[in-house]
mmCIF file of C-alpha atoms in Angstrom:
data_model
loop_
_atom_site.group_PDB
_atom_site.id
_atom_site.type_symbol
_atom_site.label_atom_id
_atom_site.label_comp_id
_atom_site.label_asym_id
_atom_site.label_seq_id
_atom_site.Cartn_x
_atom_site.Cartn_y
_atom_site.Cartn_z
ATOM 1 C CA MET A 1 -103.142 110.907 23.157
ATOM 2 C CA SER A 2 -102.194 113.305 20.352
ATOM 3 C CA ARG A 3 -102.024 112.235 16.719
ATOM 4 C CA SER A 4 -98.222 112.659 16.726
ATOM 5 C CA ALA A 5 -97.856 110.597 19.856
ATOM 6 C CA LYS A 6 -100.100 107.895 18.436
ATOM 7 C CA HIS A 7 -98.045 107.874 15.242
ATOM 8 C CA LEU A 8 -94.815 107.324 17.173
ATOM 9 C CA ALA A 9 -96.140 104.396 19.179
ATOM 10 C CA PRO A 10 -94.814 100.983 18.149
ATOM 11 C CA LYS A 11 -97.051 98.920 15.918
ATOM 12 C CA GLU A 12 -96.542 95.829 18.180
ATOM 13 C CA PRO A 13 -96.369 95.913 21.954
ATOM 14 C CA LEU A 14 -93.027 95.162 23.527
ATOM 15 C CA ALA A 15 -92.659 91.691 25.016
ATOM 16 C CA ARG A 16 -92.900 91.785 28.790
ATOM 17 C CA ALA A 17 -89.496 90.226 29.109
ATOM 18 C CA ASP A 18 -87.998 93.090 27.143
ATOM 19 C CA VAL A 19 -89.216 95.785 29.494
ATOM 20 C CA SER A 20 -87.733 96.512 32.864
ATOM 21 C CA GLU A 21 -89.730 97.466 35.866
ATOM 22 C CA ARG A 22 -88.943 101.090 35.068
ATOM 23 C CA GLY A 23 -90.217 100.673 31.501
ATOM 24 C CA VAL A 24 -86.799 100.813 29.825
ATOM 25 C CA ARG A 25 -86.381 98.304 26.986
ATOM 26 C CA ARG A 26 -83.704 95.698 27.497
ATOM 27 C CA ALA A 27 -81.492 94.233 24.794
ATOM 28 C CA ALA A 28 -82.532 90.696 23.676
ATOM 29 C CA PRO A 29 -80.300 88.021 25.177
ATOM 30 C CA GLU A 30 -77.432 86.967 22.868
ATOM 31 C CA ARG A 31 -77.600 83.394 21.597
ATOM 32 C CA ARG A 32 -74.332 81.687 22.429
ATOM 33 C CA GLY A 33 -72.879 78.326 21.287
ATOM 34 C CA LEU A 34 -71.435 75.555 23.474
ATOM 35 C CA PRO A 35 -68.723 76.561 25.907
ATOM 36 C CA ARG A 36 -65.190 76.138 24.546
ATOM 37 C CA GLY A 37 -64.359 73.386 27.046
ATOM 38 C CA VAL A 38 -67.368 71.314 25.997
ATOM 39 C CA LYS A 39 -66.416 71.661 22.318
ATOM 40 C CA ILE A 40 -62.905 70.369 23.048
ATOM 41 C CA VAL A 41 -64.271 67.384 24.935
ATOM 42 C CA ILE A 42 -66.626 66.511 22.054
ATOM 43 C CA ILE A 43 -63.789 66.732 19.513
ATOM 44 C CA VAL A 44 -61.494 64.557 21.637
ATOM 45 C CA VAL A 45 -64.220 61.926 22.120
ATOM 46 C CA ALA A 46 -64.973 61.928 18.388
ATOM 47 C CA VAL A 47 -61.279 61.436 17.526
ATOM 48 C CA LEU A 48 -60.973 58.624 20.063
ATOM 49 C CA LEU A 49 -64.045 56.897 18.623
ATOM 50 C CA VAL A 50 -62.568 57.114 15.126
ATOM 51 C CA LEU A 51 -59.262 55.684 16.371
ATOM 52 C CA VAL A 52 -61.015 52.877 18.249
ATOM 53 C CA LEU A 53 -63.073 52.038 15.174
ATOM 54 C CA ALA A 54 -59.965 52.038 12.988
ATOM 55 C CA ALA A 55 -58.087 49.832 15.476
ATOM 56 C CA TYR A 56 -61.023 47.422 15.630
ATOM 57 C CA LEU A 57 -61.185 47.210 11.819
ATOM 58 C CA VAL A 58 -57.449 46.459 11.676
ATOM 59 C CA PHE A 59 -57.833 43.859 14.421
ATOM 60 C CA SER A 60 -60.800 42.256 12.638
ATOM 61 C CA HIS A 61 -58.794 42.184 9.414
ATOM 62 C CA PHE A 62 -55.977 40.233 11.012
ATOM 63 C CA TYR A 63 -58.276 37.966 13.002
ATOM 64 C CA GLY A 64 -60.019 37.097 9.743
ATOM 65 C CA LYS A 65 -56.733 35.783 8.366
ATOM 66 C CA MET A 66 -56.735 32.928 10.882
ATOM 67 C CA ASN A 67 -58.699 29.730 10.458
ATOM 68 C CA TYR A 68 -61.364 29.680 13.148
ATOM 69 C CA ALA A 69 -62.484 26.160 14.055
ATOM 70 C CA ALA A 70 -65.765 25.643 15.871
ATOM 71 C CA THR A 71 -65.881 22.901 18.480
ATOM 72 C CA MET A 72 -66.685 19.460 17.089
ATOM 73 C CA THR A 73 -70.073 17.988 17.907
ATOM 74 C CA GLU A 74 -70.281 14.543 19.475
ATOM 75 C CA SER A 75 -71.524 13.024 16.224
ATOM 76 C CA GLU A 76 -68.723 14.666 14.220
ATOM 77 C CA ARG A 77 -66.146 13.297 16.636
ATOM 78 C CA ALA A 78 -67.668 9.817 16.480
ATOM 79 C CA ASP A 79 -67.552 9.944 12.674
ATOM 80 C CA ALA A 80 -63.894 11.054 12.746
ATOM 81 C CA ILE A 81 -62.925 8.238 15.116
ATOM 82 C CA ALA A 82 -64.765 5.707 12.966
ATOM 83 C CA ALA A 83 -63.096 7.045 9.809
ATOM 84 C CA TYR A 84 -59.660 6.843 11.433
ATOM 85 C CA THR A 85 -60.281 3.235 12.452
ATOM 86 C CA VAL A 86 -61.214 2.411 8.854
ATOM 87 C CA GLU A 87 -58.076 4.119 7.552
ATOM 88 C CA GLU A 88 -55.925 2.069 9.923
ATOM 89 C CA ALA A 89 -57.685 -1.126 8.865
ATOM 90 C CA GLN A 90 -56.871 -0.363 5.235
ATOM 91 C CA LEU A 91 -53.139 0.010 5.826
ATOM 92 C CA PRO A 92 -50.862 -2.501 4.066
ATOM 93 C CA ALA A 93 -50.516 -5.785 5.920
ATOM 94 C CA GLU A 94 -46.726 -5.575 5.897
ATOM 95 C CA PRO A 95 -45.565 -3.469 8.858
ATOM 96 C CA GLU A 96 -43.122 -0.655 8.361
ATOM 97 C CA GLU A 97 -39.512 -1.185 9.358
ATOM 98 C CA PRO A 98 -39.562 -1.314 13.193
ATOM 99 C CA GLU A 99 -37.997 1.462 15.218
ATOM 100 C CA GLU A 100 -34.550 0.722 16.606
ATOM 101 C CA ILE A 101 -34.902 -0.360 20.225
ATOM 102 C CA PRO A 102 -32.391 1.079 22.751
ATOM 103 C CA GLU A 103 -30.794 -1.467 25.074
ATOM 104 C CA ASP A 104 -32.349 -0.024 28.256
ATOM 105 C CA VAL A 105 -35.932 -0.034 26.938
ATOM 106 C CA GLU A 106 -38.358 -2.721 28.056
ATOM 107 C CA VAL A 107 -40.239 -4.501 25.283
ATOM 108 C CA VAL A 108 -43.799 -5.224 26.408
ATOM 109 C CA PRO A 109 -45.210 -8.560 25.133
ATOM 110 C CA GLU A 110 -48.528 -8.283 23.317
ATOM 111 C CA GLU A 111 -50.300 -10.305 26.000
ATOM 112 C CA LYS A 112 -49.325 -7.671 28.590
ATOM 113 C CA VAL A 113 -50.599 -4.631 26.652
ATOM 114 C CA LYS A 114 -54.145 -5.045 27.951
ATOM 115 C CA ASP A 115 -52.826 -5.046 31.532
ATOM 116 C CA ILE A 116 -51.039 -1.738 30.927
ATOM 117 C CA GLN A 117 -54.193 -0.205 29.487
ATOM 118 C CA ASP A 118 -56.203 -1.329 32.511
ATOM 119 C CA VAL A 119 -53.685 0.250 34.905
ATOM 120 C CA ILE A 120 -53.853 3.543 32.981
ATOM 121 C CA GLN A 121 -57.648 3.575 33.184
ATOM 122 C CA GLU A 122 -57.485 2.979 36.947
ATOM 123 C CA GLN A 123 -55.070 5.895 37.369
ATOM 124 C CA LEU A 124 -57.246 8.207 35.287
ATOM 125 C CA ALA A 125 -60.365 7.195 37.191
ATOM 126 C CA ALA A 126 -58.599 7.903 40.508
ATOM 127 C CA SER A 127 -58.357 11.626 39.688
ATOM 128 C CA GLY A 128 -62.153 11.900 39.802
ATOM 129 C CA GLY A 129 -62.478 13.439 36.351
ATOM 130 C CA SER A 130 -62.777 17.004 37.689
ATOM 131 C CA LEU A 131 -60.961 19.985 36.162
ATOM 132 C CA ILE A 132 -59.075 22.654 38.068
ATOM 133 C CA SER A 133 -59.694 26.172 36.788
ATOM 134 C CA ASP A 134 -58.824 29.650 38.005
ATOM 135 C CA LYS A 135 -60.071 32.986 36.652
ATOM 136 C CA ASP A 136 -56.545 34.410 37.010
ATOM 137 C CA ILE A 137 -54.939 31.673 34.897
ATOM 138 C CA ILE A 138 -55.287 31.296 31.126
ATOM 139 C CA ASN A 139 -54.231 27.972 29.593
ATOM 140 C CA ILE A 140 -53.648 27.908 25.835
ATOM 141 C CA LEU A 141 -52.347 24.766 24.134
ATOM 142 C CA LEU A 142 -49.906 25.317 21.264
ATOM 143 C CA ILE A 143 -49.962 22.357 18.873
ATOM 144 C CA GLY A 144 -47.286 21.802 16.267
ATOM 145 C CA THR A 145 -48.079 19.079 13.750
ATOM 146 C CA ASP A 146 -46.049 17.219 11.175
ATOM 147 C CA ALA A 147 -48.618 18.144 8.500
ATOM 148 C CA ARG A 148 -47.267 19.271 5.151
ATOM 149 C CA LYS A 149 -50.360 21.321 4.265
ATOM 150 C CA MET A 150 -53.395 22.929 5.885
ATOM 151 C CA ASN A 151 -56.317 20.748 7.046
ATOM 152 C CA GLU A 152 -54.257 17.579 6.792
ATOM 153 C CA LYS A 153 -54.685 15.035 9.580
ATOM 154 C CA ALA A 154 -51.415 14.794 11.442
ATOM 155 C CA ARG A 155 -49.885 13.793 14.746
ATOM 156 C CA SER A 156 -49.057 16.433 17.319
ATOM 157 C CA ASP A 157 -45.260 16.537 17.350
ATOM 158 C CA VAL A 158 -45.368 19.514 19.714
ATOM 159 C CA MET A 159 -47.789 19.930 22.626
ATOM 160 C CA LEU A 160 -46.830 23.018 24.595
ATOM 161 C CA LEU A 161 -49.206 24.398 27.216
ATOM 162 C CA VAL A 162 -48.776 28.151 27.765
ATOM 163 C CA SER A 163 -50.184 29.044 31.190
ATOM 164 C CA VAL A 164 -50.474 32.776 31.912
ATOM 165 C CA ASN A 165 -50.730 33.214 35.679
ATOM 166 C CA GLN A 166 -51.903 36.779 36.276
ATOM 167 C CA ARG A 167 -51.659 36.337 40.033
ATOM 168 C CA THR A 168 -47.996 35.288 40.222
ATOM 169 C CA LYS A 169 -46.988 37.252 37.073
ATOM 170 C CA LYS A 170 -45.515 34.161 35.433
ATOM 171 C CA ILE A 171 -45.828 32.378 32.114
ATOM 172 C CA ILE A 172 -45.406 28.623 32.517
ATOM 173 C CA LEU A 173 -44.368 26.619 29.454
ATOM 174 C CA THR A 174 -45.224 22.936 29.887
ATOM 175 C CA SER A 175 -44.160 20.356 27.305
ATOM 176 C CA PHE A 176 -46.058 17.091 26.991
ATOM 177 C CA MET A 177 -43.981 14.261 25.574
ATOM 178 C CA ARG A 178 -45.615 12.989 22.420
ATOM 179 C CA ASP A 179 -44.707 9.374 23.266
ATOM 180 C CA ILE A 180 -46.940 9.356 26.365
ATOM 181 C CA TYR A 181 -49.270 6.440 25.769
ATOM 182 C CA THR A 182 -52.511 8.435 25.343
ATOM 183 C CA LEU A 183 -51.176 11.504 23.508
ATOM 184 C CA ASN A 184 -49.601 10.407 20.249
ATOM 185 C CA THR A 185 -52.688 10.111 18.041
ATOM 186 C CA PRO A 186 -55.733 12.108 19.315
ATOM 187 C CA ASN A 187 -55.037 15.049 16.991
ATOM 188 C CA ALA A 188 -54.634 12.729 14.014
ATOM 189 C CA ILE A 189 -57.837 10.871 14.933
ATOM 190 C CA ALA A 190 -60.305 13.725 15.497
ATOM 191 C CA GLY A 191 -58.425 17.016 15.538
ATOM 192 C CA PRO A 192 -57.268 19.474 18.212
ATOM 193 C CA ASP A 193 -60.557 19.402 20.162
ATOM 194 C CA TYR A 194 -60.005 15.714 20.832
ATOM 195 C CA LEU A 195 -56.404 16.326 21.896
ATOM 196 C CA VAL A 196 -57.496 19.098 24.294
ATOM 197 C CA GLU A 197 -60.160 16.870 25.846
ATOM 198 C CA THR A 198 -57.633 14.048 26.196
ATOM 199 C CA LEU A 199 -55.171 16.286 28.045
ATOM 200 C CA GLU A 200 -57.926 17.655 30.273
ATOM 201 C CA TYR A 201 -59.104 14.156 31.139
ATOM 202 C CA ASP A 202 -55.577 12.850 31.722
ATOM 203 C CA PHE A 203 -54.269 15.724 33.864
ATOM 204 C CA GLY A 204 -57.323 17.492 35.315
ATOM 205 C CA ILE A 205 -56.489 20.987 34.029
ATOM 206 C CA ASP A 206 -58.912 23.307 32.277
ATOM 207 C CA ILE A 207 -57.497 24.268 28.854
ATOM 208 C CA ASN A 208 -59.193 27.436 27.632
ATOM 209 C CA ASN A 209 -58.160 27.400 23.981
ATOM 210 C CA TYR A 210 -55.699 26.041 21.447
ATOM 211 C CA ALA A 211 -53.707 27.294 18.467
ATOM 212 C CA LEU A 212 -52.424 24.823 15.886
ATOM 213 C CA VAL A 213 -49.706 25.350 13.269
ATOM 214 C CA ASN A 214 -47.776 23.060 10.949
ATOM 215 C CA PHE A 215 -44.009 23.252 10.729
ATOM 216 C CA TYR A 216 -44.065 25.472 7.628
ATOM 217 C CA ALA A 217 -45.617 28.211 9.765
ATOM 218 C CA PHE A 218 -43.000 27.769 12.489
ATOM 219 C CA ALA A 219 -40.129 28.242 10.048
ATOM 220 C CA ASP A 220 -41.791 31.346 8.609
ATOM 221 C CA VAL A 221 -42.164 32.885 12.093
ATOM 222 C CA ILE A 222 -38.423 32.606 12.683
ATOM 223 C CA ASP A 223 -37.552 33.987 9.243
ATOM 224 C CA THR A 224 -39.952 36.934 9.542
ATOM 225 C CA LEU A 225 -38.345 37.891 12.860
ATOM 226 C CA GLY A 226 -34.904 37.726 11.286
ATOM 227 C CA GLY A 227 -33.781 34.548 13.061
ATOM 228 C CA ILE A 228 -32.913 33.754 16.675
ATOM 229 C CA ASP A 229 -29.741 33.218 18.697
ATOM 230 C CA ILE A 230 -29.421 29.828 20.392
ATOM 231 C CA ALA A 231 -26.619 28.027 22.260
ATOM 232 C CA LEU A 232 -25.845 24.655 20.616
ATOM 233 C CA SER A 233 -23.607 21.676 21.207
ATOM 234 C CA ASN A 234 -21.462 20.300 18.394
ATOM 235 C CA SER A 235 -23.780 17.304 17.944
ATOM 236 C CA GLU A 236 -26.765 19.647 17.613
ATOM 237 C CA VAL A 237 -24.899 21.668 14.989
ATOM 238 C CA ASP A 238 -24.186 18.458 13.065
ATOM 239 C CA PHE A 239 -27.863 17.454 13.184
ATOM 240 C CA ILE A 240 -29.015 20.854 11.896
ATOM 241 C CA ASN A 241 -26.545 20.776 9.024
ATOM 242 C CA ARG A 242 -27.632 17.266 8.027
ATOM 243 C CA GLN A 243 -31.342 18.086 8.166
ATOM 244 C CA ALA A 244 -31.080 21.445 6.431
ATOM 245 C CA TYR A 245 -29.046 20.114 3.533
ATOM 246 C CA TYR A 246 -29.798 16.408 3.174
ATOM 247 C CA GLY A 247 -32.729 15.534 5.448
ATOM 248 C CA GLU A 248 -36.502 15.746 5.253
ATOM 249 C CA GLN A 249 -36.635 19.522 5.494
ATOM 250 C CA ALA A 250 -34.283 19.934 2.548
ATOM 251 C CA GLU A 251 -36.497 17.615 0.488
ATOM 252 C CA LEU A 252 -39.675 19.506 1.443
ATOM 253 C CA GLY A 253 -38.135 22.932 0.996
ATOM 254 C CA VAL A 254 -39.246 24.176 4.404
ATOM 255 C CA GLY A 255 -38.015 27.665 5.238
ATOM 256 C CA THR A 256 -35.958 30.075 3.149
ATOM 257 C CA GLY A 257 -32.875 27.894 2.918
ATOM 258 C CA ALA A 258 -30.033 27.161 5.266
ATOM 259 C CA ILE A 259 -26.628 28.578 5.934
ATOM 260 C CA TYR A 260 -24.017 25.984 6.824
ATOM 261 C CA LEU A 261 -23.126 26.289 10.502
ATOM 262 C CA ASP A 262 -19.446 26.250 11.326
ATOM 263 C CA TYR A 263 -18.453 25.411 14.878
ATOM 264 C CA SER A 264 -18.503 28.477 17.121
ATOM 265 C CA SER A 265 -15.946 29.041 19.851
ATOM 266 C CA ASP A 266 -18.573 30.317 22.307
ATOM 267 C CA GLY A 267 -21.314 27.857 21.313
ATOM 268 C CA TRP A 268 -23.823 30.522 20.195
ATOM 269 C CA TYR A 269 -25.392 30.462 16.735
ATOM 270 C CA HIS A 270 -27.829 32.593 14.741
ATOM 271 C CA LEU A 271 -30.477 30.296 13.238
ATOM 272 C CA ASN A 272 -32.902 30.940 10.420
ATOM 273 C CA GLY A 273 -36.295 29.245 10.154
ATOM 274 C CA THR A 274 -35.070 26.031 8.564
ATOM 275 C CA GLN A 275 -32.292 25.606 11.109
ATOM 276 C CA ALA A 276 -34.459 26.465 14.128
ATOM 277 C CA LEU A 277 -37.115 23.977 12.998
ATOM 278 C CA ALA A 278 -34.495 21.248 12.588
ATOM 279 C CA HIS A 279 -33.270 22.015 16.102
ATOM 280 C CA CYS A 280 -36.805 21.747 17.535
ATOM 281 C CA ARG A 281 -37.370 18.383 15.846
ATOM 282 C CA ASN A 282 -34.036 16.923 16.913
ATOM 283 C CA ARG A 283 -34.495 13.716 18.897
ATOM 284 C CA SER A 284 -31.319 12.062 17.643
ATOM 285 C CA SER A 285 -28.778 13.942 19.744
ATOM 286 C CA ALA A 286 -28.321 13.152 23.431
ATOM 287 C CA GLY A 287 -31.546 12.919 25.387
ATOM 288 C CA SER A 288 -33.942 11.635 22.703
ATOM 289 C CA ASP A 289 -37.460 13.090 22.982
ATOM 290 C CA PHE A 290 -36.806 14.513 26.456
ATOM 291 C CA ASP A 291 -34.140 16.869 25.169
ATOM 292 C CA ARG A 292 -36.243 17.600 22.094
ATOM 293 C CA THR A 293 -39.026 19.080 24.240
ATOM 294 C CA SER A 294 -36.390 21.076 26.125
ATOM 295 C CA ARG A 295 -35.143 22.461 22.799
ATOM 296 C CA GLN A 296 -38.690 23.409 21.860
ATOM 297 C CA ARG A 297 -39.249 25.272 25.128
ATOM 298 C CA THR A 298 -35.939 27.092 24.731
ATOM 299 C CA VAL A 299 -36.830 28.236 21.221
ATOM 300 C CA ILE A 300 -40.312 29.396 22.299
ATOM 301 C CA SER A 301 -38.832 31.260 25.287
ATOM 302 C CA THR A 302 -36.333 32.936 22.960
ATOM 303 C CA LEU A 303 -39.161 33.949 20.627
ATOM 304 C CA LEU A 304 -41.113 35.488 23.516
ATOM 305 C CA GLU A 305 -38.069 37.461 24.593
ATOM 306 C CA ARG A 306 -37.530 38.526 20.976
ATOM 307 C CA ALA A 307 -41.157 39.706 20.764
ATOM 308 C CA LYS A 308 -40.542 42.248 23.529
ATOM 309 C CA SER A 309 -38.373 44.345 21.210
ATOM 310 C CA VAL A 310 -40.110 43.728 17.870
ATOM 311 C CA PRO A 311 -41.050 46.984 16.073
ATOM 312 C CA LEU A 312 -44.589 47.454 14.792
ATOM 313 C CA SER A 313 -43.543 46.957 11.165
ATOM 314 C CA GLU A 314 -42.171 43.485 11.944
ATOM 315 C CA LEU A 315 -45.300 42.529 13.865
ATOM 316 C CA TYR A 316 -47.382 43.573 10.842
ATOM 317 C CA ASN A 317 -45.300 41.409 8.512
ATOM 318 C CA LEU A 318 -45.350 38.524 10.976
ATOM 319 C CA ALA A 319 -49.128 38.616 11.253
ATOM 320 C CA ASN A 320 -49.560 38.629 7.470
ATOM 321 C CA VAL A 321 -47.242 35.642 7.033
ATOM 322 C CA VAL A 322 -48.233 33.444 9.963
ATOM 323 C CA LEU A 323 -51.923 33.979 10.736
ATOM 324 C CA PRO A 324 -53.223 32.269 7.571
ATOM 325 C CA MET A 325 -51.421 29.117 8.745
ATOM 326 C CA VAL A 326 -52.964 29.139 12.236
ATOM 327 C CA THR A 327 -56.069 27.163 13.186
ATOM 328 C CA THR A 328 -57.637 28.112 16.522
ATOM 329 C CA ASP A 329 -60.818 28.130 18.580
ATOM 330 C CA LEU A 330 -59.982 31.579 20.010
ATOM 331 C CA THR A 331 -62.855 33.964 19.277
ATOM 332 C CA GLN A 332 -62.452 37.609 18.344
ATOM 333 C CA GLY A 333 -63.263 38.527 21.933
ATOM 334 C CA ASP A 334 -60.625 36.108 23.263
ATOM 335 C CA CYS A 335 -57.955 37.503 20.954
ATOM 336 C CA LEU A 336 -58.871 41.105 21.727
ATOM 337 C CA SER A 337 -58.615 40.446 25.460
ATOM 338 C CA LEU A 338 -55.184 38.831 25.039
ATOM 339 C CA LEU A 339 -54.029 41.690 22.816
ATOM 340 C CA LEU A 340 -55.068 44.378 25.298
ATOM 341 C CA LYS A 341 -53.178 42.619 28.081
ATOM 342 C CA SER A 342 -50.152 41.570 26.027
ATOM 343 C CA GLY A 343 -48.071 44.526 27.235
ATOM 344 C CA ASP A 344 -48.334 43.239 30.801
ATOM 345 C CA TYR A 345 -47.823 39.599 29.809
ATOM 346 C CA LEU A 346 -44.518 40.386 28.102
ATOM 347 C CA THR A 347 -43.130 41.570 31.459
ATOM 348 C CA TYR A 348 -43.893 38.238 33.170
ATOM 349 C CA ASP A 349 -41.158 35.779 34.132
ATOM 350 C CA ILE A 350 -41.013 32.617 32.012
ATOM 351 C CA VAL A 351 -40.623 29.240 33.720
ATOM 352 C CA GLN A 352 -40.542 25.761 32.220
ATOM 353 C CA TYR A 353 -41.962 22.374 33.086
ATOM 354 C CA ARG A 354 -42.199 18.964 31.428
ATOM 355 C CA VAL A 355 -44.585 16.037 31.606
ATOM 356 C CA PRO A 356 -43.468 13.518 32.643
ATOM 357 C CA GLY A 357 -41.110 14.725 35.334
ATOM 358 C CA ASP A 358 -38.495 12.314 36.642
ATOM 359 C CA ASN A 359 -40.662 9.227 37.143
ATOM 360 C CA TYR A 360 -41.416 7.228 33.992
ATOM 361 C CA ASN A 361 -40.577 4.016 32.140
ATOM 362 C CA LEU A 362 -39.406 3.745 28.538
ATOM 363 C CA THR A 363 -41.047 0.805 26.791
ATOM 364 C CA MET A 364 -41.819 -0.604 23.359
ATOM 365 C CA ILE A 365 -45.484 -1.500 22.827
ATOM 366 C CA SER A 366 -46.602 -3.013 19.531
ATOM 367 C CA GLY A 367 -43.423 -1.757 17.878
ATOM 368 C CA MET A 368 -43.874 1.819 19.131
ATOM 369 C CA SER A 369 -41.764 3.790 21.551
ATOM 370 C CA VAL A 370 -43.977 4.550 24.563
ATOM 371 C CA ILE A 371 -43.396 6.542 27.740
ATOM 372 C CA GLN A 372 -45.271 4.992 30.632
ATOM 373 C CA ILE A 373 -46.163 7.397 33.430
ATOM 374 C CA ASN A 374 -48.335 7.394 36.523
ATOM 375 C CA PHE A 375 -51.145 9.703 35.395
ATOM 376 C CA GLU A 376 -52.459 10.299 38.909
ATOM 377 C CA THR A 377 -49.166 11.579 40.342
ATOM 378 C CA SER A 378 -48.218 13.404 37.121
ATOM 379 C CA ALA A 379 -51.546 15.268 37.194
ATOM 380 C CA ALA A 380 -50.997 16.292 40.812
ATOM 381 C CA TYR A 381 -47.489 17.644 40.068
ATOM 382 C CA LEU A 382 -48.687 19.568 37.007
ATOM 383 C CA GLN A 383 -51.650 21.110 38.813
ATOM 384 C CA ASP A 384 -49.396 22.206 41.665
ATOM 385 C CA PHE A 385 -46.883 23.774 39.269
ATOM 386 C CA ILE A 386 -49.470 25.790 37.307
ATOM 387 C CA TYR A 387 -51.981 26.789 39.959
ATOM 388 C CA TYR A 388 -50.006 27.160 43.180
#
């Protein structure tokens, strides 16, 4: 090789990959980024993850506003029952003024009370103590108490079981009369857990969860939604006006204040929170407590229908107002599952039921108004209505 040829030779040999079979140097392959389609997919996934995270943070924020109540232990329940017994024993010896007894109500002599209790225990034992459950049915007990503040022991004025049947696409609203012999005091004795267990034992239905509110919260729900439209009789209008202006609710200042209801020619009225609450607590007009539970179911049904058209801004305000006044054993996972399916649930038909049905006896036991029912047959009817 000549000096000039040697001088022109490259200082480093060409890589084998850069030389073709004919000895001609190839261009080095161009380094390219990810294909455009892959980039778009990555961006979309990243945006979705950010949105999901944001939605979860918002959901967690609102869930945190509620009062989560862990299930009572056996020892805690025993202590609560013992404390309630002591409280009762410390009541003044003089009884309160007895409730007025309707003419058609049987007064049970004290010596017969034990017999009634024995019959009830036999009926409850006859059901076998087993619970009916179904993966397609969610049972949530709504409890409305007569408490004036949070964490106050109180009786359950409202016991409304909301059964979401995903198989039949129905929501069943079942009212339990508070004067049923076993149901008046469990919540006051040991809280909502004890009430749930009592209902499960009495009627053989598996109750998944509960949500408890006092009547302040109920009035605020109605007011936040701008009120509801309800058909009323003249006697119901009179009761609302008395309660809103002169009754217990006026004294406690529940709600945002009332507007006097004048008689309507078509019987329809727009109620604010104070008025709607008075209507739900009305047991003085025709029908006593039976019509009261019917009024409660009607108001709840109206609220559910109203919720179908509520804009997001109203739902935000409603959550901020109401959730701090709710006590529940629903976990974050439970609430998230219900939220994700709520769009479907709002399309379900709403049907109503009441316990007891048509077979019951009105009695006075130890000065208290009591509804006597056959627990065995009532449980069978309720199970059939919810599950079949």
